[in-house]
Tab-separated table of C-alpha atoms in Angstrom:
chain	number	residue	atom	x	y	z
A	1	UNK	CA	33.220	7.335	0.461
A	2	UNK	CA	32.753	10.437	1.588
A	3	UNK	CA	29.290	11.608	4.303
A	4	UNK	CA	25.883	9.618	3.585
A	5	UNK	CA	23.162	11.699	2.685
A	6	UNK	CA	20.306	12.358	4.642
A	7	UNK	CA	17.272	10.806	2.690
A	8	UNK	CA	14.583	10.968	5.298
A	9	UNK	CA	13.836	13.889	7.366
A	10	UNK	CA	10.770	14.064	9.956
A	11	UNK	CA	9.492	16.497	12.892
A	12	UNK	CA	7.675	16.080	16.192
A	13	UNK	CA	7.032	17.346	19.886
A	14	UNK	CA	8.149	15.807	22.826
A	15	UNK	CA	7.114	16.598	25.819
A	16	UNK	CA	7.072	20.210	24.855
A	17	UNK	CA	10.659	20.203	23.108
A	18	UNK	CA	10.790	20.537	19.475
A	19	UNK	CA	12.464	17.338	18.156
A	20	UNK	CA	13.897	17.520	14.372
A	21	UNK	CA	15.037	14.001	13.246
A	22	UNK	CA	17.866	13.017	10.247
A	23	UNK	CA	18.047	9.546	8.960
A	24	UNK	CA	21.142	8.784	6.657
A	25	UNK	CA	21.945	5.327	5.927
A	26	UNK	CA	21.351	2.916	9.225
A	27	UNK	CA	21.343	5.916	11.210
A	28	UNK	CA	18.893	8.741	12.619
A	29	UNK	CA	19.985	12.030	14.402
A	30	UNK	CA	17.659	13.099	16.493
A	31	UNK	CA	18.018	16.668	17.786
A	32	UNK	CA	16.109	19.630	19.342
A	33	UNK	CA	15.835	22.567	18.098
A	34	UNK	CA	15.836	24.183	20.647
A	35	UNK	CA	19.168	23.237	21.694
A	36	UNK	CA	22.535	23.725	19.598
A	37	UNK	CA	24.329	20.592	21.542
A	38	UNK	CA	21.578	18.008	22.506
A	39	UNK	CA	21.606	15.501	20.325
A	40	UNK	CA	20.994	11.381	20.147
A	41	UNK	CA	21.602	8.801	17.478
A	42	UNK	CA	19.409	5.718	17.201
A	43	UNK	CA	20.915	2.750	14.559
A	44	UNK	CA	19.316	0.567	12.673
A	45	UNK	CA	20.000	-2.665	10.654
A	46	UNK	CA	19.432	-1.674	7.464
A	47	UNK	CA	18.906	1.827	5.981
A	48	UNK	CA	16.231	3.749	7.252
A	49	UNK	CA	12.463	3.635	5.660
A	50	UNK	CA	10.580	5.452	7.505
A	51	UNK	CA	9.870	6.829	11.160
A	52	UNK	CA	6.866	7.012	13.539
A	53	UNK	CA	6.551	8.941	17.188
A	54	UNK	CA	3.740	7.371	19.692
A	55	UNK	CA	1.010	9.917	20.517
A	56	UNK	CA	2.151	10.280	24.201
A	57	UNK	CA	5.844	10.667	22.410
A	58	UNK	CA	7.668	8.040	24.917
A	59	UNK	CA	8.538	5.934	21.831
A	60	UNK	CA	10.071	6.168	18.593
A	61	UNK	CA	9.701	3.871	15.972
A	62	UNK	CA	12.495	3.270	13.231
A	63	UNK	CA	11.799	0.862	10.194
A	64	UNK	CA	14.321	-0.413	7.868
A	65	UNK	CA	14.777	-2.018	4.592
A	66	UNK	CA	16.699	-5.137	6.740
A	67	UNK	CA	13.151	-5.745	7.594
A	68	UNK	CA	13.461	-4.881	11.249
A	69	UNK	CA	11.426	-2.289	13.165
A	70	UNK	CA	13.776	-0.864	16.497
A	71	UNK	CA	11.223	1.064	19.550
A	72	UNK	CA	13.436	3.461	21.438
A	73	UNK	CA	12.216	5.106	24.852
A	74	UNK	CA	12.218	8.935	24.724
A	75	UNK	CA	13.488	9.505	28.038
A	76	UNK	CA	16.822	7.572	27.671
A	77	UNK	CA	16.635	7.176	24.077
A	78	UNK	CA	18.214	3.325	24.500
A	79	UNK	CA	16.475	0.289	22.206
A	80	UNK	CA	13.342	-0.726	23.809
A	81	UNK	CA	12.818	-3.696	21.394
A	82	UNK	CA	13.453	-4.571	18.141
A	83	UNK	CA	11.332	-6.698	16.052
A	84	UNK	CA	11.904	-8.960	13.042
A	85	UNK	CA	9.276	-7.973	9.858
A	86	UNK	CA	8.054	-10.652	7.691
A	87	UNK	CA	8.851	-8.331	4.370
A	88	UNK	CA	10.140	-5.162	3.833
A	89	UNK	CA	8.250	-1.803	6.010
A	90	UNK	CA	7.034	1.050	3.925
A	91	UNK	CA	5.008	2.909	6.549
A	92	UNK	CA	4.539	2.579	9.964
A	93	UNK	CA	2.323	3.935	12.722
A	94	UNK	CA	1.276	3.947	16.082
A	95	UNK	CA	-1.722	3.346	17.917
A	96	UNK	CA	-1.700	3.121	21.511
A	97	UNK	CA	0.998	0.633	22.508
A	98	UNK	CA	0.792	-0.871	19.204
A	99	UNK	CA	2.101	-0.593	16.031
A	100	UNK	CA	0.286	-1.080	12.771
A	101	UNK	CA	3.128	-2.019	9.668
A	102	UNK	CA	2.163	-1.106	6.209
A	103	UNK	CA	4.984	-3.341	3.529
A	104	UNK	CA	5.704	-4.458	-0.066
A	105	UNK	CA	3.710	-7.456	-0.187
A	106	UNK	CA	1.093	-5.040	0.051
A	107	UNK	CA	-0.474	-6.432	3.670
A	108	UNK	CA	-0.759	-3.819	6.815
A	109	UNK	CA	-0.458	-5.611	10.283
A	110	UNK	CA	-1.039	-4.607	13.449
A	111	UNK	CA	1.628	-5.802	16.135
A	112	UNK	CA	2.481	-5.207	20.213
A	113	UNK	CA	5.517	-3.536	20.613
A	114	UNK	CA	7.933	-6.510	21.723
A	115	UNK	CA	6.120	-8.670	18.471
A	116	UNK	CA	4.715	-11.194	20.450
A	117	UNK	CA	1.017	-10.505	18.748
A	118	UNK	CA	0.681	-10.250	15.140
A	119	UNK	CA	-2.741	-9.254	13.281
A	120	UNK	CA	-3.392	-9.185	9.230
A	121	UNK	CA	-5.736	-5.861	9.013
A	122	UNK	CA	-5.864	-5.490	5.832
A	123	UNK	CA	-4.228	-6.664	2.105
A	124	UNK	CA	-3.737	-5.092	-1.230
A	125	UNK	CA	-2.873	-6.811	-4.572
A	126	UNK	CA	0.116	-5.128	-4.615
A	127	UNK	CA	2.879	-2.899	-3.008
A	128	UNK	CA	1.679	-0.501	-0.574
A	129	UNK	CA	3.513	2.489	-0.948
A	130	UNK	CA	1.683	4.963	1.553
A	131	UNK	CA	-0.025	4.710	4.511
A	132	UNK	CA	-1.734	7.115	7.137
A	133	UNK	CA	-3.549	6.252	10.038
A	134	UNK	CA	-6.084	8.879	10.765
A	135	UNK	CA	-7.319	8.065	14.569
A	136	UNK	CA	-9.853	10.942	14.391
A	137	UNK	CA	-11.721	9.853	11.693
A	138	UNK	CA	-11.593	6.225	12.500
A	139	UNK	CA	-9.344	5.383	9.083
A	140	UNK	CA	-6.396	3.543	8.298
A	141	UNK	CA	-5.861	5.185	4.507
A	142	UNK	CA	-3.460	2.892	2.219
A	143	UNK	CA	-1.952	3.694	-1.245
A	144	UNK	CA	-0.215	1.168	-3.659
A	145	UNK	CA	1.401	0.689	-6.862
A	146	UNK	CA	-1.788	0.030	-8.829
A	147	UNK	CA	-3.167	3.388	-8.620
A	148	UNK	CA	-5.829	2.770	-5.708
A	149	UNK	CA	-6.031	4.409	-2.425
A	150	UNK	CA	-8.487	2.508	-0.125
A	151	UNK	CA	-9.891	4.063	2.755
A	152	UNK	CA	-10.305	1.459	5.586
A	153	UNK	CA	-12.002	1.982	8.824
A	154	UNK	CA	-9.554	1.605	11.959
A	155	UNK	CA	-9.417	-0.554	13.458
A	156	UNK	CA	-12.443	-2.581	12.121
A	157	UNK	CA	-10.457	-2.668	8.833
A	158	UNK	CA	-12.761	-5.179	7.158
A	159	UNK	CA	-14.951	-2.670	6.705
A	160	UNK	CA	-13.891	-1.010	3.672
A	161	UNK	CA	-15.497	2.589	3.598
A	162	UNK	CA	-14.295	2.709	-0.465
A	163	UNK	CA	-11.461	3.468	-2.857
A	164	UNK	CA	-9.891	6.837	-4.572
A	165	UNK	CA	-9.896	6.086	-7.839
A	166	UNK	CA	-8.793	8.295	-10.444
A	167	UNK	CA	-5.030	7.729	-11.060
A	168	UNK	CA	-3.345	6.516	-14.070
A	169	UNK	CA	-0.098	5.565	-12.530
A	170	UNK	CA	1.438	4.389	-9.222
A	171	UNK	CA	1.136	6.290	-6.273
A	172	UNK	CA	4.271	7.434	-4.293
A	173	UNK	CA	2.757	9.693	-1.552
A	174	UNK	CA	-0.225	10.744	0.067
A	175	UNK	CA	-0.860	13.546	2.714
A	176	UNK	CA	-3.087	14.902	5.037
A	177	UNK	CA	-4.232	18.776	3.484
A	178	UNK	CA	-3.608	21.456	6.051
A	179	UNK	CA	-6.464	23.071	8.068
A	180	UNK	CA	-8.812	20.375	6.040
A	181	UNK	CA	-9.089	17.684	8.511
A	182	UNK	CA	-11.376	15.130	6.312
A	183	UNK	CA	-8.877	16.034	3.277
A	184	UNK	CA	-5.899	13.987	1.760
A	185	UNK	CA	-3.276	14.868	-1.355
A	186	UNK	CA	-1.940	12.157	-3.751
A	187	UNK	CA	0.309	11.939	-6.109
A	188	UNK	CA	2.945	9.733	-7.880
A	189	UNK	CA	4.135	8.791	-11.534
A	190	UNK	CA	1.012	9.568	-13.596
A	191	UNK	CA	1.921	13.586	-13.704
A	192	UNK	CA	-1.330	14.108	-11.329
A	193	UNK	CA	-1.888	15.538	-8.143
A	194	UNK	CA	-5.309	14.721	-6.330
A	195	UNK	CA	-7.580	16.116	-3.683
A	196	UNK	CA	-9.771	13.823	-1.905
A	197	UNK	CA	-12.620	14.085	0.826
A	198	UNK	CA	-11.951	10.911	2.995
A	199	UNK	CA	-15.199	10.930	3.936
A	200	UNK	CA	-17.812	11.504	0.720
A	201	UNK	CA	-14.662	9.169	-0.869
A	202	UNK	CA	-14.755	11.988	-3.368
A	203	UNK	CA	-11.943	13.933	-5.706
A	204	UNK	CA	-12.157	17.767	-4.740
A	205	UNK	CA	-9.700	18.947	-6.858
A	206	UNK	CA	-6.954	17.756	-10.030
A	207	UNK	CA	-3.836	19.600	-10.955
A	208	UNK	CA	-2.209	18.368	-13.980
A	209	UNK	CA	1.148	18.870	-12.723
A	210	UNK	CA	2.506	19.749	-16.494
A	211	UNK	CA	0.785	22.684	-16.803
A	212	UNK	CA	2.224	24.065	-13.234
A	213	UNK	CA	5.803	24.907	-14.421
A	214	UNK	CA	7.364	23.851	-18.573
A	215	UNK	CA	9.844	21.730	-16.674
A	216	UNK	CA	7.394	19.474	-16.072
A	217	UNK	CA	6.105	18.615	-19.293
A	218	UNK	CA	7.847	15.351	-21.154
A	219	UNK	CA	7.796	14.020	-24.678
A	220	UNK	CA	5.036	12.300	-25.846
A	221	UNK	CA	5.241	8.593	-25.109
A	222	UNK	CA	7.635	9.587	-22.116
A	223	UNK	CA	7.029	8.876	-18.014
A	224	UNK	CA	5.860	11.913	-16.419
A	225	UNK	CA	8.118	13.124	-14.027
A	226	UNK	CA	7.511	10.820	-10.399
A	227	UNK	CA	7.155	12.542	-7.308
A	228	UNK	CA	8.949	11.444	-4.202
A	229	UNK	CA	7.765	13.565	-1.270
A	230	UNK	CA	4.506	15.262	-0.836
A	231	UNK	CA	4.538	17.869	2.702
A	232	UNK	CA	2.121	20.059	4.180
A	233	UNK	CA	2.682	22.944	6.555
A	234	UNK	CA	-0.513	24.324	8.991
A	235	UNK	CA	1.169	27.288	9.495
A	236	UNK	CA	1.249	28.265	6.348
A	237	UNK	CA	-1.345	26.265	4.873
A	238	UNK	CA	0.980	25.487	2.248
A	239	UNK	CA	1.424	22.111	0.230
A	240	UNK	CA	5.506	21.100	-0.950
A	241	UNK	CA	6.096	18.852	-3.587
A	242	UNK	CA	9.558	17.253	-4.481
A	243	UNK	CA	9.945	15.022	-7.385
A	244	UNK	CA	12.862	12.678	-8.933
A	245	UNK	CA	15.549	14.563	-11.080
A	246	UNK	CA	13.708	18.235	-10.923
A	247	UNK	CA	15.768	20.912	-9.260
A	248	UNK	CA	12.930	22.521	-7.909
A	249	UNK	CA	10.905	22.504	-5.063
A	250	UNK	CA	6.766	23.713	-5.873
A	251	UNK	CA	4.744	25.201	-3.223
A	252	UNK	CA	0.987	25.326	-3.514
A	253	UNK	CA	-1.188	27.445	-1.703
A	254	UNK	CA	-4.914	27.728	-1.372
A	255	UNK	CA	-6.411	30.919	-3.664
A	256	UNK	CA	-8.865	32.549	-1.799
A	257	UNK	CA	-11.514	33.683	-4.770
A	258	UNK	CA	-11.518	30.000	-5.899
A	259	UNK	CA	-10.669	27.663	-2.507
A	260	UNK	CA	-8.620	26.117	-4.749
A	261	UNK	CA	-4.625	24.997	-4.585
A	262	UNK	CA	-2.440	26.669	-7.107
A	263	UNK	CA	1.094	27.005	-7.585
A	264	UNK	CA	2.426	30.039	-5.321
A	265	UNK	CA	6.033	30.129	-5.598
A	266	UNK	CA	8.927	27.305	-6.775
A	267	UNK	CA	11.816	27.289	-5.063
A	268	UNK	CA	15.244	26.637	-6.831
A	269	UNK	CA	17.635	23.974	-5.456
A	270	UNK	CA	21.039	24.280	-4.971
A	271	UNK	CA	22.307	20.885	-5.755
A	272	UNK	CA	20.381	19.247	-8.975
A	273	UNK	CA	18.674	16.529	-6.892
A	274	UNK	CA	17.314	15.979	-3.502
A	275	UNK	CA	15.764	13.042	-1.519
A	276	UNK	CA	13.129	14.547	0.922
A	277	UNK	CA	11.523	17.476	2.235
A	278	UNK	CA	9.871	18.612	5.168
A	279	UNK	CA	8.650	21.624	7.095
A	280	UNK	CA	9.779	22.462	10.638
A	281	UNK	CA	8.285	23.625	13.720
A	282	UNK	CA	8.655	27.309	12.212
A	283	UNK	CA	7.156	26.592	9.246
A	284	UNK	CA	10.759	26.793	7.238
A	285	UNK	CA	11.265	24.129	4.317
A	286	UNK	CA	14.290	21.770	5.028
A	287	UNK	CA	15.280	19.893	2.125
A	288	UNK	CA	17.828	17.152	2.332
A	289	UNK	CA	20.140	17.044	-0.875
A	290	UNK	CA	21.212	14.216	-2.691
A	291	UNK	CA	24.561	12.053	-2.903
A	292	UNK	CA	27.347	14.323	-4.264
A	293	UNK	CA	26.315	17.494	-2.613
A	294	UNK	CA	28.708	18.695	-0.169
A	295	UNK	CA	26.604	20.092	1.689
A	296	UNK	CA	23.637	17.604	3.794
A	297	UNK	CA	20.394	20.343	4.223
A	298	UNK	CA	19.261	23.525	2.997
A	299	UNK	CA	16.710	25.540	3.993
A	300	UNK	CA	13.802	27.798	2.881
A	301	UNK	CA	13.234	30.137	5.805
A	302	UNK	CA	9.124	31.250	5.743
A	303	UNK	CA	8.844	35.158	6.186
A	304	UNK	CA	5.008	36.495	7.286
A	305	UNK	CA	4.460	40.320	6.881
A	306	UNK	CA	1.196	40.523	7.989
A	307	UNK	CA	-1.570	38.774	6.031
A	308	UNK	CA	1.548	37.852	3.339
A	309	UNK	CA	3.160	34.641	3.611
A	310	UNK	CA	6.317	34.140	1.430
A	311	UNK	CA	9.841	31.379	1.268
A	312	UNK	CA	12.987	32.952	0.946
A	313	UNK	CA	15.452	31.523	-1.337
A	314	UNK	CA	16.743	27.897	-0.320
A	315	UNK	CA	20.011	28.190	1.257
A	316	UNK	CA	22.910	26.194	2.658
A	317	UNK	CA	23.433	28.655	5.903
A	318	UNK	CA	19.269	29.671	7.085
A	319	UNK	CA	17.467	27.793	10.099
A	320	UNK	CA	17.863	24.927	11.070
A	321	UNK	CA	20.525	24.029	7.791
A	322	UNK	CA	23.503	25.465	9.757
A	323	UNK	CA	23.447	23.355	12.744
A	324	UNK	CA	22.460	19.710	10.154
A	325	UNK	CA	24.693	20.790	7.621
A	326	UNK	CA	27.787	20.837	10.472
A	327	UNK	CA	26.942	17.538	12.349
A	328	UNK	CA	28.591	14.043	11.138
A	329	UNK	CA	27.067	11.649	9.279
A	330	UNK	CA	28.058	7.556	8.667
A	331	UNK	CA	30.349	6.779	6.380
A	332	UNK	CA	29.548	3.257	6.007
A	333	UNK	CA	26.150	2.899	4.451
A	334	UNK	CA	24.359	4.063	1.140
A	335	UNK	CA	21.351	6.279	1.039
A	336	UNK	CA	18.221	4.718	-0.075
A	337	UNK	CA	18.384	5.000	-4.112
A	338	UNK	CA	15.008	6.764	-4.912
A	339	UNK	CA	15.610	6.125	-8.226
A	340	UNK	CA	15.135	2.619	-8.474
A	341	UNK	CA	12.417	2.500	-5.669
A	342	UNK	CA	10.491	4.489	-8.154
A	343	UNK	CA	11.506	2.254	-10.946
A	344	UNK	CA	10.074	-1.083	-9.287
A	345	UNK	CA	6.950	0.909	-8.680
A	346	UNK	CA	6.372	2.364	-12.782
A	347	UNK	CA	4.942	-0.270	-14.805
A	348	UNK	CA	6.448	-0.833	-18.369
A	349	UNK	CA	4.531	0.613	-21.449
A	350	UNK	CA	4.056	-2.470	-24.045
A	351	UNK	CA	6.623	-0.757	-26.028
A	352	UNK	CA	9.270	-0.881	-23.163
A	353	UNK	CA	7.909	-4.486	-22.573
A	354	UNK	CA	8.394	-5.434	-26.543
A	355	UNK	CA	12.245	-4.205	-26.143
A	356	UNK	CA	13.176	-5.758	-23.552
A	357	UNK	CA	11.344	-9.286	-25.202
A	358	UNK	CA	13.485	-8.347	-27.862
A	359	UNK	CA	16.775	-7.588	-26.259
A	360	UNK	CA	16.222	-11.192	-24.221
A	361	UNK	CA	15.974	-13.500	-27.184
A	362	UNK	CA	19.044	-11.553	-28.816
A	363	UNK	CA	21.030	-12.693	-25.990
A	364	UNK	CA	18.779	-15.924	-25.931
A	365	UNK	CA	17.723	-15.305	-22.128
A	366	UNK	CA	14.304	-17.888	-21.819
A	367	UNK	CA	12.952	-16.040	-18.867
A	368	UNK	CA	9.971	-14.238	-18.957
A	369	UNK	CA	9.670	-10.728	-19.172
A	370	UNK	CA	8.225	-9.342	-15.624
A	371	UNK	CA	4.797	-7.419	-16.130
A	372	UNK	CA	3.302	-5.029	-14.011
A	373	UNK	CA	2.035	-8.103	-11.653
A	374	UNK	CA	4.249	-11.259	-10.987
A	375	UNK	CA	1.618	-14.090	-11.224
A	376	UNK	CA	0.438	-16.563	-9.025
A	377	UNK	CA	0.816	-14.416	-5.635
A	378	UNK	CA	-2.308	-15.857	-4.342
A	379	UNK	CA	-3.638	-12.245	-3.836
A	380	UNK	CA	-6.693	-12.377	-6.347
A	381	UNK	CA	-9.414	-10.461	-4.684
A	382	UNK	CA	-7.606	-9.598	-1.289
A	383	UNK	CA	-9.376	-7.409	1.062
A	384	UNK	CA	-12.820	-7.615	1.644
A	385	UNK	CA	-15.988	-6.363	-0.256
A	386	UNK	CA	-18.116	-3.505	0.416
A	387	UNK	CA	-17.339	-0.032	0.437
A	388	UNK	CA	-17.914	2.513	-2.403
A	389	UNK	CA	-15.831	3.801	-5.191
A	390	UNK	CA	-15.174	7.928	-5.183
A	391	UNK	CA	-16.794	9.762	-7.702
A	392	UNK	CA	-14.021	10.514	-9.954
A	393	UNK	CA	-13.625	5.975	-10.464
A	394	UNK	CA	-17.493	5.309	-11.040
C-alpha cells in the first residue's frame, strides 16, 4: 500500500501562528505555516471525521469513525483526554470547556472535556450530516439526510427558532457565507445549492447547480452529481465547491449589479478525484487528491491586482502544496471512502428499490429491502415543537 491520502484538511490560529492541519487515515499533521520544519502529529483510533480548535486555541479536538473523540493541549500537543462516543461523530464543536457532538443517530450532545457529563441537546429523525455552532447568533445549526436544516437556539436548544426547507435530497454540507454573518450555504445530492438568512429562516438565493457548468447535468432519471465539501474564503469573498467524481473545482463569487453568487472561475484538477478542499490563511485553495494520486495536495494560489481577484491554475508545486506534498503520510490505514458515505446518505428511487426486490427473490434472499428510514427507531417526532418553517418550505 503505498501513502494514505489526505481526506480532511482544516485551518486555524494559534496564538498568533498560522496552523494548517492534514488528516490521513488515523492520523493528523499539524503544521505552521509559517515554519518549513515545525510540525506535530496527533493519532487517532479510527480514521479521522472531523476536527474542531477551542476559541482560546489551547485544545484540539479530533473525532473518529472508532467512535472516540481525543483533546490535545496546544502547548505540548500530548492527549489531554480521550473520550468514548456512544455512535459514530460527524461534527464536532466547542464551546467553552465543552464540547457539543453532532452523530449518525442523528442526536447532538453536549459533553465536558474528560466525558464525565453528558447532555441530549437536541435529536433529528435521522443522520445528521452537518453541524455549525454559531456562538454569535446564539444557534446551534444542524443538517441531515432528510433534507432539513433546523436552526436551534444555543444553548437553550429546545427552542427551535425553525427549519430550511427547500431541498429535494440529502444534505452533505453547510457553510457559513463570507462577510454575511446571519448567512449559511447548503448543498448535497439534490443538484441544489441554497442561501439562507439564519435569522428571517428564509432562502436568499437558489443555484441549480446544472446549469453552472454541462458537466454537471445527468440523464434523466439519474442522481445529480453529490457534493462533498462546501468552503468559503473572507478574503476573497469567494464560495468553493467540490463534488464526488467531478474533476473540477467551482468558485462562486458575489456579482456586484445583482448581490448575487455566480460562478466566477472553475478550476481544473490534476488527478480525476479529490476528497476535500479548503482555503488557507492567504486565501490560496488547497485541495487534497484522492487515492491513486501520487501526489497528496495541490494548490490554487489567489492573485489580487488591485480591485481584481483571480486563482491561478491548481498545481502540484504552489503554496503551501510543496511543503504537504513532501511530508510522510501512514501507510497503515484507508482514507475515508466518500463514495459510500454518500451512498448511505442518497435514498433509493422506487425504481432502484423495485430492482433490488427483484434481484433478492432471484437469489431467494427473505430480507427486506432497506428504505430511506429503517423502522421502529423510536425517533417519531424527535425534537421539540415550535419554531417556524423558512419561506421557501411553507
Amino acid at each position: 500500500m503505498g501513502r494514505t491520502p489526505i481526506h480532511a484538511l482544516f485551518k486555524a490560529e494559534i496564538r498568533g501562528e498560522c496552523i494548517f492541519m492534514v488528516a490521513h487515515g488515523k492520523l493528523v499533521t499539524v503544521m505552521k505555516t509559517g515554519s518549513q520544519t515545525q510540525t506535530h502529529t496527533l493519532a487517532s483510533d479510527g480514521p479521522v471525521r472531523t476536527i474542531a480548535i477551542s476559541a482560546d486555541a489551547s485544545r484540539v479536538a479530533v473525532a473518529a469513525d472508532a467512535r472516540t473523540l481525543s483533546v490535545f493541549d496546544t502547548h505540548s500537543w500530548a492527549q489531554h483526554a480521550q473520550i468514548l462516543l456512544p455512535k459514530r461523530p460527524t461534527a464536532v464543536a466547542f464551546h467553552g470547556s465543552d464540547l457539543v457532538v453532532a452523530d449518525k443517530f442523528g442526536d447532538v450532545h453536549r459533553l465536558s472535556v474528560g466525558g464525565e457529563k453528558i447532555k441530549l441537546l437536541l435529536g433529528h429523525c435521522s443522520f445528521v450530516t452537518a453541524m455549525i455552532l454559531d456562538l454569535d447568533l446564539g444557534h446551534v445549526i444542524t443538517s441531515d439526510r432528510d433534507e432539513k436544516i433546523r436552526i436551534s437556539s444555543f444553548p437553550d436548544t429546545f427552542q427551535i427558532e425553525g427549519f430550511c426547507l427547500g431541498h429535494t435530497g440529502f444534505i452533505s454540507a453547510i457553510c457559513k457565507v463570507p462577510n454575511r454573518p446571519r448567512e449559511i450555504v447548503s448543498g448535497g445530492g439534490d443538484g441544489l445549492l441554497l442561501f439562507w438568512d439564519v435569522l428571517s429562516v428564509s432562502e436568499t438565493q437558489r443555484i441549480v447547480l446544472a446549469e453552472l457548468a454541462p458537466e454537471l447535468k445527468t440523464e434523466p432519471g439519474k442522481h445529480p452529481h453529490s457534493i462533498i465539501a462546501i468552503k468559503a474564503c473572507t478574503i476573497s469573498d469567494s464560495i468553493a465547491i467540490l463534488f464526488e467524481g467531478i474533476p473540477f473545482v467551482y468558485i462562486l463569487r458575489v456579482e456586484k449589479t445583482s448581490n448575487q453568487y455566480s460562478l466566477h472561475t472553475k478550476l481544473s484538477l490534476p488527478f480525476l478525484s479529490a476528497l476535500d478542499i479548503e482555503f488557507d490563511h492567504n486565501g490560496d485553495l488547497v485541495v487534497a487528491l484522492g487515492p491513486g494520486s501520487a501526489f497528496l495536495v495541490a494548490c490554487a494560489p489567489l492573485k489580487k491586482e488591485g480591485n481584481e481577484i483571480q486563482f491561478g491554475e491548481i498545481s502540484l508545486d504552489s503554496g503551501i502544496a510543496t511543503r504537504i506534498n513532501s511530508m510522510a503520510t501512514s501507510e497503515e490505514s484507508e482514507p475515508i471512502d466518500y463514495s459510500a458515505y454518500l451512498e448511505v446518505l442518497r435514498k433509493r428511487t422506487e425504481e432502484e428499490v423495485r430492482e433490488k426486490r427483484g434481484n433478492s427473490k432471484r437469489k431467494g434472499d427473505d430480507e427486506e429491502v432497506l428504505g430511506a428510514e429503517p423502522k421502529g427507531d423510536g425517533k417519531k417526532g424527535r425534537g421539540g415543537g415550535g419554531g417556524k418553517k423558512s419561506k421557501a418550505g411553507q
